[in-house]
Amino acid sequence: MHQANGSVLVKKLTASIGASVSGIDLKALSDDGLRCVRQAIAEHCILVFRGQFLAPEEQLAFAAAMGEVVLYEGLEAPKDLPAGVMRLRNDGRMEKITENWHSDGVYLENPADYAILAPHVLPAAGGDTMWSSLYQAYDGLSPGLKHLLGDLQCVCESNRLTKGYGLQQLFSATKPIVRKHPDTGRPYLFIGGTDAFVNFVNMTREESEPLIRYLYAQAYRPDIVYRHMWQPGDVVMWDNRCTLHYAVHDYGVEPREMHRIAVRARPAMA
């Protein structure tokens, strides 16, 4: 726990990932408050703000302060929300494409750096979201495996997204499996789910699959996971580059509506 910028309090949620931020009003974010948020997200990867009750326009203003709001490629935006705000509803468990460990847009050449999520309708119980640390996933690997991965690149495809939303386009990108975060310099494991990762470059799918599945399993060990129990008024922001997340669908047919915004960080942090 540490005090930052006077009344703003940043408190760890687990030893590995996540922090709560109190003493800050996201509707009236000062320059000092913005600097505090930027420092905290770089250190903790996930930030939880309670009691904010942001309208879509206010959530969008907070996102714009953090960087460039980006649209979801291939998905139709809701017409009754500001551009950049995506509505996520309970479509039923069989239609849910986010009930798996993943990061967003790994199959894009330039995916969003941050995501900001706020609930507008919550079920009576359940509907938690989990996040894991890809810093910790990489740190837990052996020196020999780290050396091997340093030379590998992977092919990523939007198989789950394309099938789940009935899209005509299949997005694809090739990226290194180990990356360094531009803000912290720390290496992290770049893996966004077995459906997205097809194979390593110059290796067949059959050769690649055992290692991909092993790395995927290391990326959501219980000791590197934070599980968030949503409350009205919550806002959760996370770094999409160095985390995975999992939306737990354990609430049946009850309504659950979330508003989500994707953000690309500005090149230099203030």
Tab-separated table of C-alpha atoms in Angstrom:
chain	number	residue	atom	x	y	z
A	1	MET	CA	0.000	0.000	0.000
A	2	HIS	CA	1.240	3.467	-0.731
A	3	GLN	CA	-0.104	7.009	-0.706
A	4	ALA	CA	0.309	8.917	-3.941
A	5	ASN	CA	-0.399	12.542	-4.774
A	6	GLY	CA	-1.913	13.467	-1.429
A	7	SER	CA	-5.234	11.696	-0.878
A	8	VAL	CA	-4.921	9.046	-3.625
A	9	LEU	CA	-4.317	5.597	-2.125
A	10	VAL	CA	-3.007	2.660	-4.185
A	11	LYS	CA	-3.293	-0.733	-2.470
A	12	LYS	CA	-2.184	-4.113	-3.827
A	13	LEU	CA	-4.947	-6.645	-4.450
A	14	THR	CA	-2.632	-9.665	-4.721
A	15	ALA	CA	1.111	-10.181	-4.421
A	16	SER	CA	1.418	-10.655	-8.190
A	17	ILE	CA	-1.112	-8.455	-9.951
A	18	GLY	CA	-3.687	-5.739	-9.425
A	19	ALA	CA	-4.271	-2.721	-7.184
A	20	SER	CA	-7.243	-0.755	-5.920
A	21	VAL	CA	-7.135	3.019	-6.295
A	22	SER	CA	-9.149	5.176	-3.904
A	23	GLY	CA	-9.365	8.897	-3.254
A	24	ILE	CA	-9.778	9.710	-6.944
A	25	ASP	CA	-12.764	10.869	-9.009
A	26	LEU	CA	-12.517	9.693	-12.606
A	27	LYS	CA	-15.167	12.245	-13.622
A	28	ALA	CA	-12.838	15.100	-12.628
A	29	LEU	CA	-9.352	13.717	-13.149
A	30	SER	CA	-6.587	16.224	-12.425
A	31	ASP	CA	-3.155	16.155	-14.059
A	32	ASP	CA	-1.703	14.763	-10.821
A	33	GLY	CA	-4.421	12.132	-10.695
A	34	LEU	CA	-3.734	11.132	-14.290
A	35	ARG	CA	-0.016	10.770	-13.561
A	36	CYS	CA	-0.868	8.604	-10.557
A	37	VAL	CA	-3.086	6.342	-12.682
A	38	ARG	CA	-0.372	5.981	-15.319
A	39	GLN	CA	2.246	5.091	-12.723
A	40	ALA	CA	-0.067	2.634	-11.000
A	41	ILE	CA	-1.138	0.806	-14.183
A	42	ALA	CA	2.521	0.387	-15.189
A	43	GLU	CA	3.321	-1.115	-11.791
A	44	HIS	CA	0.238	-3.250	-11.118
A	45	CYS	CA	-1.195	-4.075	-14.611
A	46	ILE	CA	-4.807	-3.886	-13.337
A	47	LEU	CA	-6.483	-1.037	-11.469
A	48	VAL	CA	-9.830	-1.211	-9.652
A	49	PHE	CA	-11.757	1.996	-8.971
A	50	ARG	CA	-14.837	1.600	-6.749
A	51	GLY	CA	-17.884	3.861	-6.523
A	52	GLN	CA	-17.330	5.779	-9.769
A	53	PHE	CA	-20.727	5.271	-11.512
A	54	LEU	CA	-19.500	6.573	-14.867
A	55	ALA	CA	-21.930	7.361	-17.657
A	56	PRO	CA	-20.690	6.183	-21.091
A	57	GLU	CA	-19.562	9.720	-21.973
A	58	GLU	CA	-17.614	9.985	-18.691
A	59	GLN	CA	-15.997	6.602	-19.198
A	60	LEU	CA	-15.016	7.707	-22.703
A	61	ALA	CA	-13.493	10.947	-21.352
A	62	PHE	CA	-11.361	8.953	-18.891
A	63	ALA	CA	-10.250	6.630	-21.691
A	64	ALA	CA	-9.339	9.577	-23.931
A	65	ALA	CA	-7.195	11.008	-21.124
A	66	MET	CA	-5.228	7.744	-21.069
A	67	GLY	CA	-4.583	7.636	-24.813
A	68	GLU	CA	-6.258	7.161	-28.186
A	69	VAL	CA	-9.644	5.448	-28.089
A	70	VAL	CA	-9.708	2.717	-30.734
A	71	LEU	CA	-12.645	0.921	-32.347
A	72	TYR	CA	-13.008	-2.841	-32.344
A	73	GLU	CA	-12.007	-4.042	-35.782
A	74	GLY	CA	-14.605	-6.198	-37.483
A	75	LEU	CA	-17.366	-5.595	-34.899
A	76	GLU	CA	-20.406	-3.377	-35.374
A	77	ALA	CA	-20.554	-0.555	-32.844
A	78	PRO	CA	-23.807	0.010	-30.892
A	79	LYS	CA	-25.687	2.980	-32.344
A	80	ASP	CA	-26.985	4.237	-28.983
A	81	LEU	CA	-23.547	4.595	-27.351
A	82	PRO	CA	-20.706	7.043	-28.080
A	83	ALA	CA	-18.196	5.871	-30.683
A	84	GLY	CA	-15.579	3.700	-29.020
A	85	VAL	CA	-17.879	2.311	-26.301
A	86	MET	CA	-18.695	-1.370	-26.815
A	87	ARG	CA	-21.657	-3.032	-25.091
A	88	LEU	CA	-21.123	-6.578	-23.788
A	89	ARG	CA	-24.321	-8.439	-22.870
A	90	ASN	CA	-25.278	-11.906	-21.714
A	91	ASP	CA	-25.726	-13.749	-25.000
A	92	GLY	CA	-25.885	-17.116	-23.276
A	93	ARG	CA	-23.042	-19.368	-22.328
A	94	MET	CA	-22.887	-21.177	-25.680
A	95	GLU	CA	-22.440	-17.858	-27.489
A	96	LYS	CA	-19.893	-16.425	-25.058
A	97	ILE	CA	-16.480	-16.134	-26.735
A	98	THR	CA	-14.731	-14.538	-23.744
A	99	GLU	CA	-15.036	-17.461	-21.308
A	100	ASN	CA	-11.450	-18.482	-21.902
A	101	TRP	CA	-8.065	-17.023	-21.002
A	102	HIS	CA	-7.130	-14.451	-23.642
A	103	SER	CA	-5.896	-10.968	-24.383
A	104	ASP	CA	-7.716	-8.837	-26.935
A	105	GLY	CA	-6.613	-8.433	-30.528
A	106	VAL	CA	-3.434	-10.539	-30.490
A	107	TYR	CA	-4.224	-11.292	-34.148
A	108	LEU	CA	-4.066	-7.560	-35.032
A	109	GLU	CA	-0.889	-5.779	-36.082
A	110	ASN	CA	-1.457	-3.060	-33.481
A	111	PRO	CA	-3.927	-4.140	-30.787
A	112	ALA	CA	-5.114	-1.881	-27.973
A	113	ASP	CA	-2.744	-1.334	-25.050
A	114	TYR	CA	-5.399	-0.748	-22.381
A	115	ALA	CA	-9.014	-1.704	-21.792
A	116	ILE	CA	-11.501	0.000	-19.460
A	117	LEU	CA	-14.589	-1.896	-18.309
A	118	ALA	CA	-17.579	-0.680	-16.280
A	119	PRO	CA	-20.753	-2.588	-15.314
A	120	HIS	CA	-24.224	-1.218	-16.012
A	121	VAL	CA	-26.327	-4.274	-15.192
A	122	LEU	CA	-25.041	-7.054	-12.935
A	123	PRO	CA	-26.510	-10.466	-12.083
A	124	ALA	CA	-27.586	-11.173	-8.506
A	125	ALA	CA	-24.496	-13.348	-8.079
A	126	GLY	CA	-21.560	-14.420	-10.210
A	127	GLY	CA	-20.244	-12.825	-13.382
A	128	ASP	CA	-16.712	-12.321	-12.052
A	129	THR	CA	-13.751	-11.491	-14.285
A	130	MET	CA	-10.253	-12.873	-13.745
A	131	TRP	CA	-6.880	-11.496	-14.828
A	132	SER	CA	-3.426	-13.074	-14.830
A	133	SER	CA	0.081	-11.613	-15.102
A	134	LEU	CA	2.128	-12.427	-18.195
A	135	TYR	CA	5.159	-10.901	-16.459
A	136	GLN	CA	4.884	-13.563	-13.776
A	137	ALA	CA	4.164	-16.270	-16.355
A	138	TYR	CA	7.457	-15.466	-18.100
A	139	ASP	CA	9.415	-15.109	-14.847
A	140	GLY	CA	8.331	-18.614	-13.810
A	141	LEU	CA	9.869	-20.306	-16.852
A	142	SER	CA	13.241	-22.048	-16.743
A	143	PRO	CA	16.339	-20.282	-18.142
A	144	GLY	CA	16.561	-22.873	-20.925
A	145	LEU	CA	12.971	-22.328	-22.060
A	146	LYS	CA	13.393	-18.553	-21.900
A	147	HIS	CA	16.430	-18.895	-24.175
A	148	LEU	CA	14.475	-21.044	-26.636
A	149	LEU	CA	11.516	-18.666	-26.715
A	150	GLY	CA	13.733	-15.660	-27.337
A	151	ASP	CA	14.124	-16.684	-30.984
A	152	LEU	CA	10.528	-17.761	-31.660
A	153	GLN	CA	7.733	-15.915	-33.391
A	154	CYS	CA	4.114	-17.060	-33.499
A	155	VAL	CA	1.281	-16.798	-36.000
A	156	CYS	CA	-1.954	-15.471	-34.442
A	157	GLU	CA	-5.418	-15.692	-36.012
A	158	SER	CA	-8.894	-14.481	-35.007
A	159	ASN	CA	-10.481	-17.935	-35.172
A	160	ARG	CA	-12.752	-17.598	-32.112
A	161	LEU	CA	-13.783	-13.997	-32.881
A	162	THR	CA	-14.464	-14.661	-36.562
A	163	LYS	CA	-16.534	-17.767	-35.856
A	164	GLY	CA	-18.307	-16.362	-32.776
A	165	TYR	CA	-19.492	-13.193	-34.512
A	166	GLY	CA	-19.999	-14.690	-37.970
A	167	LEU	CA	-17.428	-12.397	-39.577
A	168	GLN	CA	-16.233	-12.795	-43.142
A	169	GLN	CA	-12.684	-11.680	-42.331
A	170	LEU	CA	-9.980	-13.711	-40.595
A	171	PHE	CA	-7.385	-11.421	-38.991
A	172	SER	CA	-3.800	-12.667	-38.814
A	173	ALA	CA	-0.472	-11.345	-37.480
A	174	THR	CA	3.002	-12.716	-36.726
A	175	LYS	CA	4.666	-11.628	-33.476
A	176	PRO	CA	7.493	-12.607	-31.096
A	177	ILE	CA	6.430	-14.871	-28.222
A	178	VAL	CA	8.515	-12.844	-25.739
A	179	ARG	CA	8.171	-9.059	-25.707
A	180	LYS	CA	9.459	-6.188	-23.568
A	181	HIS	CA	6.988	-3.703	-22.193
A	182	PRO	CA	7.750	-0.203	-23.540
A	183	ASP	CA	7.007	1.479	-20.197
A	184	THR	CA	8.691	-0.909	-17.755
A	185	GLY	CA	11.284	-2.720	-19.890
A	186	ARG	CA	10.159	-6.022	-18.308
A	187	PRO	CA	9.850	-9.119	-20.528
A	188	TYR	CA	6.483	-10.831	-20.668
A	189	LEU	CA	5.021	-13.910	-22.318
A	190	PHE	CA	3.010	-12.892	-25.353
A	191	ILE	CA	0.304	-15.534	-25.517
A	192	GLY	CA	-3.377	-14.816	-25.946
A	193	GLY	CA	-5.116	-18.197	-26.015
A	194	THR	CA	-4.817	-21.486	-27.842
A	195	ASP	CA	-7.518	-20.546	-30.376
A	196	ALA	CA	-5.566	-17.447	-31.397
A	197	PHE	CA	-2.071	-18.978	-31.502
A	198	VAL	CA	-1.800	-21.215	-34.542
A	199	ASN	CA	1.866	-22.173	-34.780
A	200	PHE	CA	5.417	-20.941	-34.379
A	201	VAL	CA	7.114	-19.603	-37.494
A	202	ASN	CA	9.020	-22.358	-39.362
A	203	MET	CA	7.217	-25.041	-37.311
A	204	THR	CA	4.098	-27.036	-38.119
A	205	ARG	CA	0.921	-26.771	-36.077
A	206	GLU	CA	1.503	-30.286	-34.722
A	207	GLU	CA	5.028	-29.398	-33.633
A	208	SER	CA	3.906	-26.095	-32.107
A	209	GLU	CA	0.804	-27.206	-30.230
A	210	PRO	CA	2.413	-28.970	-27.211
A	211	LEU	CA	4.597	-25.953	-26.398
A	212	ILE	CA	1.749	-23.488	-26.966
A	213	ARG	CA	-0.475	-25.449	-24.578
A	214	TYR	CA	2.296	-25.633	-21.978
A	215	LEU	CA	2.890	-21.876	-22.116
A	216	TYR	CA	-0.829	-21.197	-22.017
A	217	ALA	CA	-1.137	-23.273	-18.827
A	218	GLN	CA	1.717	-21.344	-17.178
A	219	ALA	CA	-0.079	-18.085	-17.941
A	220	TYR	CA	-3.004	-18.654	-15.561
A	221	ARG	CA	-1.463	-20.340	-12.537
A	222	PRO	CA	-3.587	-19.604	-9.432
A	223	ASP	CA	-0.767	-17.662	-7.766
A	224	ILE	CA	-0.638	-15.076	-10.575
A	225	VAL	CA	-4.404	-14.516	-10.906
A	226	TYR	CA	-6.689	-11.781	-9.540
A	227	ARG	CA	-10.451	-12.490	-9.517
A	228	HIS	CA	-12.728	-9.450	-9.459
A	229	MET	CA	-16.223	-9.586	-7.940
A	230	TRP	CA	-18.092	-6.761	-9.619
A	231	GLN	CA	-20.027	-4.107	-7.701
A	232	PRO	CA	-22.196	-1.279	-9.072
A	233	GLY	CA	-20.043	1.774	-9.773
A	234	ASP	CA	-16.853	-0.197	-10.446
A	235	VAL	CA	-14.369	0.711	-13.154
A	236	VAL	CA	-11.545	-1.694	-13.967
A	237	MET	CA	-8.654	-0.747	-16.224
A	238	TRP	CA	-5.982	-3.187	-17.338
A	239	ASP	CA	-2.902	-3.369	-19.518
A	240	ASN	CA	-3.899	-5.637	-22.398
A	241	ARG	CA	-0.287	-6.315	-23.356
A	242	CYS	CA	0.949	-8.040	-20.205
A	243	THR	CA	-2.238	-9.684	-18.904
A	244	LEU	CA	-4.783	-12.328	-19.826
A	245	HIS	CA	-8.407	-12.153	-18.724
A	246	TYR	CA	-11.336	-14.559	-18.405
A	247	ALA	CA	-15.049	-13.638	-18.110
A	248	VAL	CA	-16.737	-16.274	-15.938
A	249	HIS	CA	-20.231	-17.156	-17.188
A	250	ASP	CA	-21.846	-18.659	-14.087
A	251	TYR	CA	-25.012	-16.546	-13.989
A	252	GLY	CA	-27.246	-18.437	-16.419
A	253	VAL	CA	-29.783	-16.259	-18.236
A	254	GLU	CA	-29.621	-13.318	-15.827
A	255	PRO	CA	-28.875	-9.950	-17.457
A	256	ARG	CA	-25.316	-8.676	-17.348
A	257	GLU	CA	-24.264	-5.598	-19.310
A	258	MET	CA	-20.780	-4.107	-19.393
A	259	HIS	CA	-19.404	-1.103	-21.269
A	260	ARG	CA	-15.889	-1.527	-22.577
A	261	ILE	CA	-13.421	0.856	-24.212
A	262	ALA	CA	-10.104	0.022	-25.866
A	263	VAL	CA	-7.217	2.497	-25.678
A	264	ARG	CA	-3.888	2.799	-27.449
A	265	ALA	CA	-1.253	4.420	-25.231
A	266	ARG	CA	0.493	7.558	-26.344
A	267	PRO	CA	4.171	7.069	-27.304
A	268	ALA	CA	5.572	8.940	-24.283
A	269	MET	CA	4.126	8.895	-20.805
A	270	ALA	CA	3.957	12.139	-18.850
